[in-house]
């Protein structure tokens, strides 16, 4: 027994396992690499700005009366010049992520060209000067130049912005570079997530139930990893449960018209020539095959992905079943996220399963003594916590120390 726990603790320390935190980072950028300037009209990455692999979907305008206005922070960095054409200080307001990237860039600019500073010509826009989907309205975009307004520097300035970690950098016009960042919530600063509340599961009574209505102790359709057959497995806890959190999800549509809405760093079961593999949802491409359950059969069938879009939804839920898998909207997925091994993740959660089993036996023993005729089950005994489960949080923070390059990259 002690041996097992040791293994678990080692596993916990070695691998980044968490409920549904940030996606895997792209790793630390290499130092000493030759920097190539961007050319006019080039953007990095080479996809449109509001797509998932760049800055993600636009959430809509933020006004001063908006509750989201409180998420914007002012940037008073002396190494950055703010043009503030509007005279309202609006250009200084930005999301925390945008501020961090901008401050990093300010240092690179001074190192690259001594005596020159970073100049922000446009930041948060509250007056509607931009196109409807613009991230300027959300404090997630800045237009920048160098303080000397030397246009020959702009291509390199854009490259430095890419290196500073902006999620999308565009040599937009001869007179400025446009940079933008992802939503704060897509970056795991408020980690948690997995499935929106209207996703459905099938309970052991044969009913379909929304995730937001699911309770701990209920048995739901899952896949037994040892036999690959469908079984009903007990919900031990919710790795995440937050009706008010807004997240960015992938919407995978299958050829049977089933849809799976899932956060990008969650594990799904993909059918490959070598058998079934667990992979990150974000690595799924059109044509990949997922496993789905059909109503009257305990075997799974494969179904191919025909479209993938990004959607914003409010409410995040992540049930953990005893077997570590769950069938959501008929599609078989893992209960885990972030580490791309179902086995490792399942091991790391072993202590929780042991505690659950122990609690259950205690409850059963007690109920037999107190009321031998009671048929009450352990269902609904334990309330759902709001937010990320403490155990997942501990794993998360451990991961933070062991492999920091996976986070906040
Ligand atoms: C913001 O609220 C104030 C008072 O509550 C109101 O006078 C003003 O018109 C509002 N502004 C916008 C842009 O809604
Ligand atoms: C997902 O995409 C499908 C097909 O494109 C669409 O019918 C469905 O409404 C989308 N779901 C969400 C949650 O946006
Ligand atoms: C999926 O939906 C589309 C449009 O709603 C429909 O044309 C198609 O026949 C449906 N396919 C299946 C397999 O139900
Ligand atoms: C399962 O259901 C499908 C359609 O719902 C039907 O065509 C098929 O015959 C059923 N199979 C069994 C074994 O009942």
Coordinates of C-alpha atoms and ligand atoms in Angstrom, one line a residue:
X1 CA 0.0 0.0 0.0
X2 CA 2.7 2.5 1.0
X3 CA 4.5 1.6 -2.2
X4 CA 1.4 2.5 -4.2
X5 CA 1.1 5.9 -2.6
X6 CA 4.8 6.6 -3.2
X7 CA 4.3 5.9 -6.9
X8 CA 1.3 8.2 -6.9
X9 CA 3.1 11.0 -5.3
X10 CA 6.0 10.6 -7.8
X11 CA 3.5 10.6 -10.6
X12 CA 1.8 13.7 -9.3
X13 CA 5.1 15.5 -9.1
X14 CA 6.3 14.4 -12.5
X15 CA 3.3 15.1 -14.6
X16 CA 1.1 18.0 -15.1
X17 CA -2.4 16.7 -14.3
X18 CA -5.2 19.0 -13.6
X19 CA -8.9 19.3 -14.1
X20 CA -8.9 21.5 -17.0
X21 CA -6.2 24.1 -16.9
X22 CA -4.3 25.9 -19.6
X23 CA -3.5 24.2 -22.8
X24 CA 0.0 23.0 -23.2
X25 CA 2.3 25.9 -23.8
X26 CA 4.6 25.9 -26.8
X27 CA 7.7 25.7 -24.6
X28 CA 10.2 28.4 -23.9
X29 CA 11.4 30.2 -26.9
X30 CA 14.9 29.6 -27.8
X31 CA 17.4 32.2 -27.0
X32 CA 20.1 33.2 -29.5
X33 CA 18.0 32.3 -32.6
X34 CA 18.3 34.7 -35.5
X35 CA 15.3 37.0 -35.6
X36 CA 13.7 37.6 -38.9
X37 CA 11.6 40.8 -39.4
X38 CA 8.0 40.4 -40.5
X39 CA 7.1 41.7 -43.9
X40 CA 4.4 44.2 -44.7
X41 CA 0.9 42.5 -44.3
X42 CA 2.4 39.4 -42.7
X43 CA 0.9 38.0 -39.5
X44 CA 2.1 35.4 -37.1
X45 CA 0.6 32.9 -36.6
X46 CA -0.6 32.5 -40.2
X47 CA -4.3 32.2 -39.3
X48 CA -7.0 34.8 -38.9
X49 CA -6.8 36.8 -35.6
X50 CA -10.0 35.5 -34.0
X51 CA -9.3 31.8 -34.4
X52 CA -8.5 29.4 -31.6
X53 CA -4.8 29.0 -32.4
X54 CA -4.3 32.8 -32.5
X55 CA -6.2 35.2 -30.1
X56 CA -9.4 33.3 -30.0
X57 CA -13.0 34.5 -30.4
X58 CA -14.1 38.0 -29.7
X59 CA -16.3 38.4 -26.6
X60 CA -17.8 41.7 -27.6
X61 CA -17.3 45.3 -26.6
X62 CA -16.5 46.4 -23.1
X63 CA -18.0 49.7 -22.0
X64 CA -17.1 51.6 -18.8
X65 CA -20.4 50.4 -17.2
X66 CA -19.7 46.8 -18.1
X67 CA -18.8 44.3 -15.3
X68 CA -16.0 43.1 -17.6
X69 CA -14.5 46.7 -17.4
X70 CA -13.2 45.7 -14.0
X71 CA -10.9 43.1 -15.7
X72 CA -9.0 45.8 -17.5
X73 CA -5.9 47.1 -15.7
X74 CA -4.0 50.4 -16.4
X75 CA -0.4 50.2 -17.6
X76 CA 1.8 52.9 -16.1
X77 CA 5.1 51.4 -17.3
X78 CA 7.5 54.3 -17.8
X79 CA 9.4 52.5 -20.5
X80 CA 6.3 52.7 -22.7
X81 CA 4.9 55.9 -24.3
X82 CA 1.1 56.0 -24.6
X83 CA 0.0 58.4 -27.3
X84 CA -3.5 58.8 -25.7
X85 CA -5.0 60.7 -28.6
X86 CA -8.4 60.6 -27.0
X87 CA -7.1 62.2 -23.8
X88 CA -9.1 59.7 -21.7
X89 CA -6.3 57.3 -20.6
X90 CA -8.2 54.6 -22.5
X91 CA -5.0 53.5 -24.3
X92 CA -3.5 52.5 -21.0
X93 CA -6.3 50.1 -20.2
X94 CA -5.8 46.5 -21.2
X95 CA -6.2 42.9 -19.9
X96 CA -3.6 41.5 -17.6
X97 CA -2.2 39.2 -20.3
X98 CA -1.9 42.1 -22.8
X99 CA -0.1 44.2 -20.1
X100 CA 2.4 41.4 -19.4
X101 CA 3.2 40.9 -23.1
X102 CA 3.5 44.6 -23.7
X103 CA 5.9 45.1 -20.7
X104 CA 8.1 42.2 -22.0
X105 CA 8.2 43.8 -25.4
X106 CA 9.1 47.2 -23.9
X107 CA 12.3 45.7 -22.6
X108 CA 13.2 43.9 -25.9
X109 CA 12.7 47.3 -27.7
X110 CA 15.1 49.1 -25.4
X111 CA 17.7 46.2 -25.7
X112 CA 17.4 46.1 -29.5
X113 CA 17.6 49.9 -30.1
X114 CA 19.2 51.8 -27.1
X115 CA 17.5 55.1 -26.5
X116 CA 14.3 54.0 -28.4
X117 CA 11.1 53.2 -26.5
X118 CA 7.9 51.3 -27.3
X119 CA 5.1 53.6 -28.4
X120 CA 1.4 52.6 -28.1
X121 CA -0.8 54.5 -30.5
X122 CA -4.0 52.7 -29.8
X123 CA -5.2 50.5 -27.0
X124 CA -8.7 49.9 -25.6
X125 CA -11.3 51.6 -27.8
X126 CA -14.5 52.7 -26.1
X127 CA -15.5 55.0 -29.0
X128 CA -16.1 52.5 -31.8
X129 CA -13.4 53.4 -34.3
X130 CA -12.6 49.8 -35.2
X131 CA -14.4 47.0 -37.1
X132 CA -17.1 45.2 -35.2
X133 CA -15.0 42.2 -34.2
X134 CA -12.0 44.2 -33.1
X135 CA -10.2 43.1 -30.0
X136 CA -9.4 46.8 -29.3
X137 CA -12.9 46.9 -27.8
X138 CA -11.9 44.3 -25.2
X139 CA -8.5 45.7 -24.2
X140 CA -6.9 42.7 -25.9
X141 CA -5.2 44.6 -28.7
X142 CA -2.6 47.3 -29.1
X143 CA -1.2 49.2 -32.1
X144 CA 2.4 49.9 -31.6
X145 CA 5.4 51.7 -33.2
X146 CA 8.8 52.8 -32.0
X147 CA 9.2 56.2 -30.3
X148 CA 11.4 57.4 -33.2
X149 CA 8.7 56.5 -35.7
X150 CA 11.4 54.9 -37.8
X151 CA 9.4 52.7 -40.2
X152 CA 12.5 50.6 -41.1
X153 CA 12.3 49.2 -37.6
X154 CA 8.6 48.1 -37.8
X155 CA 9.3 44.7 -39.3
X156 CA 11.7 43.8 -36.5
X157 CA 9.4 45.4 -33.9
X158 CA 6.7 42.9 -35.1
X159 CA 9.1 40.0 -34.7
X160 CA 10.0 41.2 -31.1
X161 CA 6.2 41.3 -30.4
X162 CA 5.9 37.6 -31.5
X163 CA 8.9 36.7 -29.3
X164 CA 7.3 38.7 -26.4
X165 CA 4.4 36.3 -26.5
X166 CA 1.6 38.1 -28.2
X167 CA -0.9 35.6 -29.6
X168 CA -1.3 37.3 -32.9
X169 CA 1.0 40.0 -34.5
X170 CA 0.2 41.7 -37.7
X171 CA 2.2 44.2 -39.8
X172 CA -1.1 45.9 -40.5
X173 CA -0.1 49.2 -42.0
X174 CA 3.0 51.1 -42.9
X175 CA 2.5 53.2 -39.8
X176 CA 1.9 50.6 -37.1
X177 CA 2.0 47.0 -35.9
X178 CA -1.1 45.4 -34.5
X179 CA -0.8 42.9 -31.6
X180 CA -3.4 41.0 -29.7
X181 CA -3.8 38.4 -27.0
X182 CA -6.1 35.5 -26.0
X183 CA -8.8 35.9 -23.4
X184 CA -7.6 35.7 -19.9
X185 CA -9.9 32.7 -19.2
X186 CA -8.6 30.7 -22.1
X187 CA -5.1 30.9 -20.5
X188 CA -5.9 29.1 -17.3
X189 CA -5.5 32.1 -15.1
X190 CA -8.9 31.0 -13.9
X191 CA -8.2 27.4 -14.7
X192 CA -11.1 25.0 -14.8
X193 CA -13.6 23.9 -17.4
X194 CA -14.1 21.0 -19.7
X195 CA -17.8 20.8 -20.8
X196 CA -20.6 23.3 -20.9
X197 CA -23.6 22.6 -18.7
X198 CA -26.0 21.6 -21.5
X199 CA -23.8 18.7 -22.5
X200 CA -25.7 15.4 -21.7
X201 CA -24.8 12.2 -20.1
X202 CA -26.9 9.0 -19.8
X203 CA -27.6 7.8 -16.3
X204 CA -28.0 4.1 -15.2
X205 CA -31.8 4.6 -15.3
X206 CA -31.5 5.2 -19.0
X207 CA -32.3 8.8 -18.8
X208 CA -30.4 11.6 -20.5
X209 CA -29.3 14.3 -18.0
X210 CA -27.6 17.7 -18.4
X211 CA -24.2 17.9 -16.8
X212 CA -25.4 20.9 -14.8
X213 CA -28.0 18.7 -13.2
X214 CA -25.8 15.7 -12.6
X215 CA -25.0 14.8 -8.9
X216 CA -22.2 13.1 -7.2
X217 CA -22.9 9.4 -6.7
X218 CA -25.0 8.9 -9.8
X219 CA -23.9 6.3 -12.3
X220 CA -23.4 7.4 -15.8
X221 CA -22.5 5.8 -19.1
X222 CA -18.7 5.5 -19.4
X223 CA -16.3 3.3 -21.2
X224 CA -14.4 0.5 -19.4
X225 CA -10.8 1.0 -20.5
X226 CA -10.0 -2.7 -19.8
X227 CA -12.7 -4.1 -22.1
X228 CA -13.5 -1.1 -24.2
X229 CA -17.2 -1.8 -23.5
X230 CA -19.8 0.6 -22.2
X231 CA -20.6 0.4 -18.5
X232 CA -22.2 2.7 -15.9
X233 CA -19.6 4.2 -13.6
X234 CA -20.2 6.3 -10.5
X235 CA -19.5 10.0 -10.4
X236 CA -16.9 10.5 -7.6
X237 CA -16.7 14.2 -7.7
X238 CA -16.5 17.2 -10.0
X239 CA -13.0 18.2 -11.0
X240 CA -14.6 21.5 -12.0
X241 CA -18.1 22.9 -11.4
X242 CA -18.7 26.6 -12.1
X243 CA -22.0 27.8 -13.6
X244 CA -20.7 31.3 -14.0
X245 CA -17.4 30.8 -15.7
X246 CA -17.0 31.7 -19.3
X247 CA -14.6 29.6 -21.4
X248 CA -13.7 29.1 -24.9
X249 CA -14.6 25.6 -26.2
X250 CA -14.1 23.6 -29.4
X251 CA -17.3 22.6 -31.1
X252 CA -16.6 19.3 -32.9
X253 CA -19.4 18.2 -35.2
X254 CA -19.5 14.5 -36.3
X255 CA -20.9 13.0 -39.5
X256 CA -23.9 11.7 -37.5
X257 CA -24.7 15.3 -36.5
X258 CA -23.6 14.7 -32.9
X259 CA -21.7 17.6 -31.5
X260 CA -19.1 17.5 -28.7
X261 CA -18.3 20.9 -27.1
X262 CA -15.1 20.5 -25.1
X263 CA -12.1 22.6 -24.0
X264 CA -9.0 22.3 -26.2
X265 CA -6.8 20.7 -23.6
X266 CA -9.2 17.9 -22.7
X267 CA -8.4 14.3 -23.6
X268 CA -10.6 12.5 -26.2
X269 CA -10.4 9.0 -27.5
X270 CA -9.4 8.9 -31.1
X271 CA -9.6 5.9 -33.3
X272 CA -6.3 5.3 -35.3
X273 CA -4.9 2.5 -37.4
X274 CA -3.0 1.4 -34.3
X275 CA -6.1 1.3 -32.1
X276 CA -7.7 3.8 -29.8
X277 CA -5.5 6.6 -28.5
X278 CA -6.2 9.4 -26.0
X279 CA -5.2 12.8 -27.6
X280 CA -5.9 16.4 -26.8
X281 CA -9.1 17.7 -28.3
X282 CA -7.1 20.6 -29.9
X283 CA -5.1 18.1 -31.9
X284 CA -8.3 16.7 -33.6
X285 CA -8.6 17.6 -37.2
X286 CA -11.5 17.2 -39.7
X287 CA -11.6 13.6 -40.8
X288 CA -10.4 12.1 -37.4
X289 CA -12.6 9.4 -35.9
X290 CA -14.0 9.5 -32.4
X291 CA -15.9 6.7 -30.6
X292 CA -19.6 7.2 -30.1
X293 CA -22.3 5.1 -28.4
X294 CA -25.4 4.1 -30.1
X295 CA -28.6 3.7 -28.1
X296 CA -29.2 0.0 -28.2
X297 CA -25.7 -1.4 -28.2
X298 CA -22.9 -1.8 -25.7
X299 CA -20.3 -1.6 -28.4
X300 CA -18.9 1.6 -29.6
X301 CA -18.9 2.8 -33.2
X302 CA -16.6 5.3 -34.9
X303 CA -17.8 8.6 -36.2
X304 CA -15.7 11.1 -38.1
X305 CA -15.3 14.8 -37.4
X306 CA -16.7 17.0 -40.1
X307 CA -16.3 20.5 -38.7
X308 CA -14.5 22.2 -35.8
X309 CA -15.3 25.7 -34.6
X310 CA -14.5 27.8 -31.5
X311 CA -17.4 28.8 -29.3
X312 CA -17.7 30.8 -26.1
X313 CA -20.0 29.3 -23.4
X314 CA -20.8 30.1 -19.8
X315 CA -20.8 27.3 -17.3
X316 CA -18.1 24.6 -17.0
X317 CA -18.4 21.1 -15.6
X318 CA -16.0 18.1 -15.4
X319 CA -17.3 15.0 -13.7
X320 CA -14.8 12.4 -12.6
X321 CA -16.1 8.8 -12.8
X322 CA -14.5 5.8 -11.2
X323 CA -13.3 4.4 -14.5
X324 CA -11.9 7.8 -15.7
X325 CA -13.9 8.1 -18.9
X326 CA -17.4 9.5 -19.6
X327 CA -19.8 9.4 -22.6
X328 CA -20.8 13.1 -23.3
X329 CA -23.4 13.7 -26.0
X330 CA -22.8 10.1 -27.0
X331 CA -19.1 10.7 -27.6
X332 CA -16.5 8.8 -25.4
X333 CA -14.1 11.2 -23.7
X334 CA -11.6 11.1 -20.9
X335 CA -12.4 12.7 -17.5
X336 CA -8.9 14.2 -17.6
X337 CA -7.1 17.1 -19.2
X338 CA -3.6 18.5 -19.8
X339 CA -1.4 15.4 -19.5
X340 CA -1.7 13.3 -22.7
X341 CA -1.8 10.0 -21.0
X342 CA -5.0 8.5 -19.7
X343 CA -3.1 6.0 -17.6
X344 CA -0.9 8.5 -15.9
X345 CA -3.8 10.8 -15.2
X346 CA -5.9 7.9 -13.8
X347 CA -3.1 6.9 -11.5
X348 CA -2.6 10.4 -10.2
X349 CA -6.3 10.4 -9.1
X350 CA -6.0 7.1 -7.3
X351 CA -6.0 8.6 -3.8
X352 CA -9.3 10.2 -4.5
X353 CA -10.8 7.0 -5.6
X354 CA -9.5 5.3 -2.5
X355 CA -11.0 8.0 -0.2
X356 CA -14.3 7.7 -2.0
X357 CA -14.5 4.0 -1.6
X358 CA -13.6 4.3 2.1
X359 CA -16.3 6.9 2.7
X360 CA -18.8 4.8 0.9
X361 CA -18.1 1.7 2.9
X362 CA -18.4 3.8 6.1
X363 CA -21.7 5.1 4.9
X364 CA -23.0 1.7 4.1
X365 CA -21.9 0.3 7.4
X366 CA -23.5 3.2 9.2
X367 CA -26.8 3.0 7.4
X368 CA -27.1 -0.7 8.0
X369 CA -26.7 0.0 11.7
X370 CA -29.0 3.0 11.9
X371 CA -31.7 1.9 9.6
X372 CA -31.4 -1.6 8.2
X373 CA -34.4 -1.1 5.9
X374 CA -33.2 2.1 4.3
X375 CA -32.7 1.8 0.6
X376 CA -31.1 5.2 0.3
X377 CA -27.9 5.3 -1.7
X378 CA -25.0 7.5 -1.3
X379 CA -26.3 9.6 -4.2
X380 CA -26.5 13.4 -3.5
X381 CA -24.7 13.0 -0.2
X382 CA -21.8 15.3 -1.1
X383 CA -22.5 18.7 -2.4
X384 CA -20.6 19.9 -5.4
X385 CA -18.0 22.5 -4.7
X386 CA -18.0 25.6 -6.8
X387 CA -14.9 26.0 -8.9
X388 CA -12.0 23.6 -9.3
X389 CA -11.7 20.7 -6.9
X390 CA -8.9 21.1 -4.3
X391 CA -7.1 18.0 -5.4
X392 CA -7.0 19.1 -9.0
X393 CA -5.7 22.5 -7.7
X394 CA -2.9 20.8 -5.8
X395 CA -1.9 18.9 -8.9
X396 CA -2.1 22.1 -10.8
X397 CA 0.2 24.0 -8.6
X398 CA 2.7 21.1 -8.4
X399 CA 2.7 21.1 -12.2
X400 CA 3.5 24.8 -12.0
X401 CA 6.7 24.2 -10.2
X402 CA 7.9 21.1 -12.0
X403 CA 7.3 22.2 -15.6
X404 CA 6.8 26.0 -15.5
X405 CA 7.3 26.3 -19.2
X406 CA 3.9 24.6 -19.7
X407 CA 2.2 27.5 -18.1
X408 CA 1.8 31.2 -18.9
X409 CA 4.2 30.9 -21.7
Ligands
LIG1 C1 -23.2 54.4 -17.7 O1 -24.0 54.6 -16.5 C2 -24.3 56.0 -16.2 C3 -25.0 56.1 -14.9 O2 -25.2 54.9 -14.3 C4 -25.1 56.5 -17.4 O3 -25.4 57.9 -17.1 C5 -24.4 56.4 -18.6 O4 -25.2 56.8 -19.7 C6 -23.9 54.9 -18.9 N1 -23.1 54.9 -20.0 C7 -23.2 54.0 -21.0 C8 -22.2 54.0 -22.1 O5 -24.1 53.1 -20.9
LIG2 C1 -21.7 23.4 -33.1 O1 -21.7 23.4 -34.5 C2 -22.9 22.9 -35.1 C3 -22.7 22.7 -36.6 O2 -21.9 23.7 -37.1 C4 -24.0 23.8 -34.7 O3 -25.2 23.3 -35.2 C5 -24.1 23.9 -33.2 O4 -25.1 24.8 -32.9 C6 -22.8 24.3 -32.6 N1 -22.9 24.3 -31.2 C7 -22.6 25.3 -30.4 C8 -22.7 25.0 -28.9 O5 -22.2 26.3 -30.8
LIG3 C1 -27.3 16.3 -40.4 O1 -27.9 17.5 -40.5 C2 -28.0 18.0 -41.8 C3 -28.6 19.4 -41.8 O2 -29.3 19.6 -40.6 C4 -28.9 17.0 -42.6 O3 -28.9 17.5 -44.0 C5 -28.3 15.7 -42.6 O4 -29.1 14.7 -43.3 C6 -28.1 15.2 -41.1 N1 -27.3 14.0 -41.1 C7 -27.7 12.9 -40.3 C8 -26.8 11.7 -40.5 O5 -28.6 13.0 -39.6
LIG4 C1 -30.7 -0.4 -32.9 O1 -31.3 0.7 -33.3 C2 -31.3 1.0 -34.7 C3 -31.8 2.3 -35.0 O2 -32.3 3.0 -33.9 C4 -31.9 -0.2 -35.5 O3 -31.8 0.0 -36.8 C5 -31.3 -1.5 -35.0 O4 -32.0 -2.6 -35.6 C6 -31.3 -1.6 -33.5 N1 -30.6 -2.8 -33.1 C7 -31.0 -3.7 -32.2 C8 -30.2 -4.9 -32.0 O5 -32.1 -3.5 -31.7

